[in-house]
XYZ file of C-alpha atoms in Angstrom:
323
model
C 51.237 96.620 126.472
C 50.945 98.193 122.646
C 51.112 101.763 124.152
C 54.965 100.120 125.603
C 55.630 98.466 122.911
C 55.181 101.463 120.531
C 57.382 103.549 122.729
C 60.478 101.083 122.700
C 60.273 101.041 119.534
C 59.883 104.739 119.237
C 63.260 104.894 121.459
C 65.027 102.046 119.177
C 64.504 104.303 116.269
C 65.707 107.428 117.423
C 68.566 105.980 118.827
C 69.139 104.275 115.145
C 68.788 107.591 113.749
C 70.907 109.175 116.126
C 73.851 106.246 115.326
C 73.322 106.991 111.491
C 73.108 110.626 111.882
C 76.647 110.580 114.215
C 77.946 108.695 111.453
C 77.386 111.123 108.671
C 78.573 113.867 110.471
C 82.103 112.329 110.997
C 84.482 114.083 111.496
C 82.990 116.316 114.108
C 86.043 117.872 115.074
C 89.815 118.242 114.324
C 92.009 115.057 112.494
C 95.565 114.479 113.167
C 97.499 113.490 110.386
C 101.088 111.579 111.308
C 103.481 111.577 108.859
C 106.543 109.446 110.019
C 109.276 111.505 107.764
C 110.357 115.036 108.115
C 108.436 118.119 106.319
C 109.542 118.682 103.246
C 110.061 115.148 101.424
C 108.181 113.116 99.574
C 105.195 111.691 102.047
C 105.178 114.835 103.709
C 104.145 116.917 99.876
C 101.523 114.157 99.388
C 100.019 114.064 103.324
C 99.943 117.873 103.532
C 98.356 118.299 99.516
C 95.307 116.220 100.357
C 95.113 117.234 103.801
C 94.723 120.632 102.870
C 91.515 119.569 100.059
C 90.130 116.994 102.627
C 89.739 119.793 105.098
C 88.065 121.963 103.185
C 85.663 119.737 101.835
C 84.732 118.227 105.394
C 84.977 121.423 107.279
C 87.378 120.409 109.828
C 91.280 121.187 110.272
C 93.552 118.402 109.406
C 96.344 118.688 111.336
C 99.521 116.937 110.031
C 101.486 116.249 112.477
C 105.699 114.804 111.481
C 107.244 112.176 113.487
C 110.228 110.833 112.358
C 112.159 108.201 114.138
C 112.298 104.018 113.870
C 111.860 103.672 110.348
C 108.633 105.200 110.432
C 108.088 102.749 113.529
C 107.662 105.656 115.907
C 104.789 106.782 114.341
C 102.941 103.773 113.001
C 103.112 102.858 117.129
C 101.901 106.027 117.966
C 98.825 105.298 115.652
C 98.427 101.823 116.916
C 98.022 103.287 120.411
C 95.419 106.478 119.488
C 91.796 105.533 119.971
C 90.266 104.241 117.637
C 87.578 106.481 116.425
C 89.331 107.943 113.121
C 90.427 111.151 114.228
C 94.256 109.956 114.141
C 95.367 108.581 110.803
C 98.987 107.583 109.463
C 100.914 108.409 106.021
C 102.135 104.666 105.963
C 104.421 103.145 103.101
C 105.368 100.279 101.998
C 108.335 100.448 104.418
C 105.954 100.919 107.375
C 103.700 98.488 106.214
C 105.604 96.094 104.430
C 109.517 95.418 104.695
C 109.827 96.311 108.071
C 107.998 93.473 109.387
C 110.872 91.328 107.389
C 113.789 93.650 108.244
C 113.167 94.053 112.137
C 113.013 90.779 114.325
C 111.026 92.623 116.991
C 109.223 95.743 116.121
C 106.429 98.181 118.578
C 103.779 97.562 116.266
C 101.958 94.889 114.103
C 100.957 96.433 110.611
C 98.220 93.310 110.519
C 97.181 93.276 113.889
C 97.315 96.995 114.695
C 96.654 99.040 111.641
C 93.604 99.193 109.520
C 94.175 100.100 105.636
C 91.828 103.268 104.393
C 93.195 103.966 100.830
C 96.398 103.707 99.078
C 97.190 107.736 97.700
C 99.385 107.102 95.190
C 102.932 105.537 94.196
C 106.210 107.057 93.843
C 107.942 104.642 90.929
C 111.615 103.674 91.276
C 114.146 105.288 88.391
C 117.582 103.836 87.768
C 119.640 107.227 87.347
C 123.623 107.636 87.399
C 125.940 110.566 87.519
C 125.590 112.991 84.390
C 129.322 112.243 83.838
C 129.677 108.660 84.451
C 130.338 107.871 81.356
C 127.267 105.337 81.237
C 124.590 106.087 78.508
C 121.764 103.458 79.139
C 120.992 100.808 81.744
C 122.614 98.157 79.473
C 125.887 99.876 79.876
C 125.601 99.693 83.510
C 124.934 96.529 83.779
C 127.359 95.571 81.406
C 129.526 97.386 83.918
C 128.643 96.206 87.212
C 128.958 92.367 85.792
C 132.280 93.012 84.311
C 133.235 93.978 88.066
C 131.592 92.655 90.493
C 131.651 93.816 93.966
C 133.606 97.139 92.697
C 130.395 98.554 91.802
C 128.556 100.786 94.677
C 125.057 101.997 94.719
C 123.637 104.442 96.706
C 119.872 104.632 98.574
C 118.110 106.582 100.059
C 118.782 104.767 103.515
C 118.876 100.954 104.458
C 115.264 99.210 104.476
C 113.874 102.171 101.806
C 112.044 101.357 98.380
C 114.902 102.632 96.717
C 117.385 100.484 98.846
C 115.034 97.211 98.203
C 114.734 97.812 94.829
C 118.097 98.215 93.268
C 118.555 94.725 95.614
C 115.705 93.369 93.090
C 117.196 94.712 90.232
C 120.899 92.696 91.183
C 118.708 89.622 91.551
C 117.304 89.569 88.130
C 120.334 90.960 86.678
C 122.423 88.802 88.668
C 124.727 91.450 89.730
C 127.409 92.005 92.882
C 127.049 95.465 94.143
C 127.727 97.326 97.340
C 124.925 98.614 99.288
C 125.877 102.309 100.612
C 122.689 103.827 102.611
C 122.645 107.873 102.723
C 119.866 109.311 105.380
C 117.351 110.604 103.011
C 117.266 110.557 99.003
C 118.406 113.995 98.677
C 122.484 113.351 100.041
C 122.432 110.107 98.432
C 121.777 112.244 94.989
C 124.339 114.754 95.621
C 126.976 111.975 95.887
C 125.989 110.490 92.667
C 126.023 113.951 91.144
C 129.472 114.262 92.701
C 130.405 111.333 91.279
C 131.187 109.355 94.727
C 129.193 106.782 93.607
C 127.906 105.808 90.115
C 123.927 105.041 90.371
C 121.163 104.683 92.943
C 117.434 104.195 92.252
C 115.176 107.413 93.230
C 111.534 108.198 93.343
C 110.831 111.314 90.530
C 109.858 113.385 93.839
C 112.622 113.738 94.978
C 114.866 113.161 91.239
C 112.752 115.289 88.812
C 115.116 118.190 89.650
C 118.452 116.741 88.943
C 117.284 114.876 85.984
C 115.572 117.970 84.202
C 118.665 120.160 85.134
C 120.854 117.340 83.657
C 122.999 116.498 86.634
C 121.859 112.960 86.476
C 120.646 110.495 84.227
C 117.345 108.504 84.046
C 118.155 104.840 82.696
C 115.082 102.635 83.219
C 112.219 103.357 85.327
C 110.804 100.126 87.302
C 107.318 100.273 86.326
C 104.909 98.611 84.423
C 104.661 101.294 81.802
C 106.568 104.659 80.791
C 106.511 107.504 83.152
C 104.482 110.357 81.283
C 107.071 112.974 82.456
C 109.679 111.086 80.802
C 108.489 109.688 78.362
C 112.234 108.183 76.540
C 113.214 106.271 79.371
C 112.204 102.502 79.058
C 111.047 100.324 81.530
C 112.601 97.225 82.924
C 110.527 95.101 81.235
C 111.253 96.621 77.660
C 114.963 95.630 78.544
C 114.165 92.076 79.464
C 114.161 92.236 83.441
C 109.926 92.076 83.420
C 110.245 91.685 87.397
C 112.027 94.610 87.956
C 108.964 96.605 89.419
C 109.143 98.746 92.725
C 107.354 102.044 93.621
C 107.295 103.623 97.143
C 103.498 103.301 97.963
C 102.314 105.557 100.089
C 98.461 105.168 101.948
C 96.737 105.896 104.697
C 96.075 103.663 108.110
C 93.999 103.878 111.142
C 94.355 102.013 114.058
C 93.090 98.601 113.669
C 89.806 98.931 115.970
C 88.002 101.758 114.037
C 84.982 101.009 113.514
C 83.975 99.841 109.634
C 81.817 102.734 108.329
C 84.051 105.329 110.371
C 86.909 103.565 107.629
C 84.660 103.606 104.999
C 83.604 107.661 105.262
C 87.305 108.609 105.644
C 88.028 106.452 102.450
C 85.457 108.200 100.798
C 86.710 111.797 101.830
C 90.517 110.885 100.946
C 89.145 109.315 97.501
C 87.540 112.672 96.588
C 89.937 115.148 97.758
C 92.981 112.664 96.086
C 90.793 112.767 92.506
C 90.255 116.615 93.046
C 91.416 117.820 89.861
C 93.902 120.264 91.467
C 95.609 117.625 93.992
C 95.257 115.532 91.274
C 97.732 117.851 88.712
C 99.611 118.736 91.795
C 100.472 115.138 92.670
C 101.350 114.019 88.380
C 103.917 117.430 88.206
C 105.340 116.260 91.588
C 105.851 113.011 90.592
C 103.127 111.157 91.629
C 101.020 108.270 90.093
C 97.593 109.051 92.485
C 95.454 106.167 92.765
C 92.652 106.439 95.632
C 91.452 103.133 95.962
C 88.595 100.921 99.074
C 90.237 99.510 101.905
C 89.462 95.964 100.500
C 91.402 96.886 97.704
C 94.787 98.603 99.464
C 94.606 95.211 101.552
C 95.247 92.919 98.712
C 97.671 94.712 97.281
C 99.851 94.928 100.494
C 99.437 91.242 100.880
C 100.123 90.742 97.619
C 104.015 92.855 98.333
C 104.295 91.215 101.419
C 104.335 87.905 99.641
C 106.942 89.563 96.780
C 109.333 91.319 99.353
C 109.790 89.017 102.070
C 111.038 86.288 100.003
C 113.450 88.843 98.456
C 114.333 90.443 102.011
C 114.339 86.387 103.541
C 116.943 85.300 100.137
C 119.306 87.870 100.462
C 119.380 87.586 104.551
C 119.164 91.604 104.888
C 118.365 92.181 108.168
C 118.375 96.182 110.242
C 118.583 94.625 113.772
């Protein structure tokens, strides 16, 4: 009976050790990165930057893998529907994660329900910017302007449902200003309109805006943030012009489906974390425009609860709807 005994639990600890040992050694083969944008934009920079570190430092290829299409619904389903074992992750933002649950009546995935949060990378805060030769100087003067006239005041965005759509909406609630929503597909035509001078202002992510506002064919005004923007360090925030709410950043993090298992979530947190605060990926991310962060999963959760809260009574009072 001992001599049995013994051996079960001879068997019971190898098979521990085995469990432990399977879980260190994660990943044991290829990951597949989806990033629901095209290459070359913003989310693409930031999946493909850390992808490239994480791989190195885990010895497996990270494959990133673009699939645009839904408003970043195509992918975020795809996800929902891998198996969940951490070898397919999602570049999700706050559009995947958070307004499109409040824009769409019916969507093909459940960010709660389906997705599992690993780490927020980092945030791409919103800038106010006009036309170089608008004739407006400083975000007083345009909304000066825009009250003085309302509804004859357009705005462009980056495309209907985007951070940069959402939050020039938040700025015209705490302003209290009439303007005309005209969506663009993709930051970079809505820019070359307002550099055109087809429309006067739109609110852009420095990603995509560092560019045109270093070569001087637009204008920086405010930046919605909680602080200055290091690489421009003259243009106020919100809050230093009275409109303290006025905060909105494209946050961009990384999901798994909603089944993988806790310490699988907790070693690929751990990876991201150290290839996002790789000194390297970290200067590459700050010149591109940037803020990295690299936080748990418990922490990325609260924080999108806490926008979900914010957003959806700002999407719910102004009735905007995509359906």
């Amino acid at each position: 009976m001992k001599n049995r005994l013994a051996r079960c639990l001879a068997v019971l600890s190898l098979a521990a050790v085995a469990t432990s040992a399977g879980a260190q050694a994660f990943p044991a083969k290829p990951i597949r990165w989806l990033v629901p944008y095209a290459a070359g934009g913003g989310s693409d920079f930031l999946a493909r930057t850390v992808a490239q570190t994480l791989s190195t430092q885990v010895g497996q290829p990270v494959l990133v893998d673009n699939k645009p299409g839904g408003n970043t619904a195509l992918a975020a389903a795809e996800t929902a529907r891998a198996p969940a074992d951490g070898y397919t992750v999602l570049s999700a933002d706050n559009g995947t994660l958070v307004f499109n649950p409040a824009l769409y009546k019916s969507l093909s995935y459940s960010p709660t329900k389906d997705l599992a949060p690993v780490t927020l990378m980092g945030k791409f805060p919103m800038i106010l910017v006009v036309g170089a030769n608008s004739g407006i100087a400083t975000a007083k003067d345009f909304i000066a302007r825009a009250k003085a006239k309302p509804g004859d005041v357009s705005y462009a965005s980056a495309g209907a449902g985007s951070p940069h759509h959402l939050a020039m909406e938040l700025l015209k609630v705490e302003a209290g200003l009439f303007m005309v929503h005209v969506p663009y597909r993709g930051a970079a035509p809505a820019l070359a309109d307002v550099v055109g001078g087809q429309l006067p202002a739109m609110m852009v992510d420095l990603a995509a805006g560092a560019g045109f506002i270093k070569g001087g064919k637009v204008r920086a005004l405010a930046v919605a943030n909680p602080t200055r923007l290091p690489q421009l360090p003259d243009v106020p925030t919100f809050a230093e012009l009275g409109y303290k709410n006025v905060e909105a950043a494209a946050l961009v993090g990384v999901v798994v489906p909603s089944a993988t298992p806790p310490e699988v979530v907790n070693t690929l947190n751990r990876q991201l974390v150290a290839a996002i605060h790789e000194p390297s990926v970290n200067k590459r991310m700050v010149d591109f425009g940037v803020e990295p962060v690299g936080n748990t999963p418990a922490q990325y959760t609260a924080l999108l609860k806490a926008e979900t809260v914010r957003w959806h009574k700002l999407i719910r009072d102004l009735k905007i709807t995509l359906d």
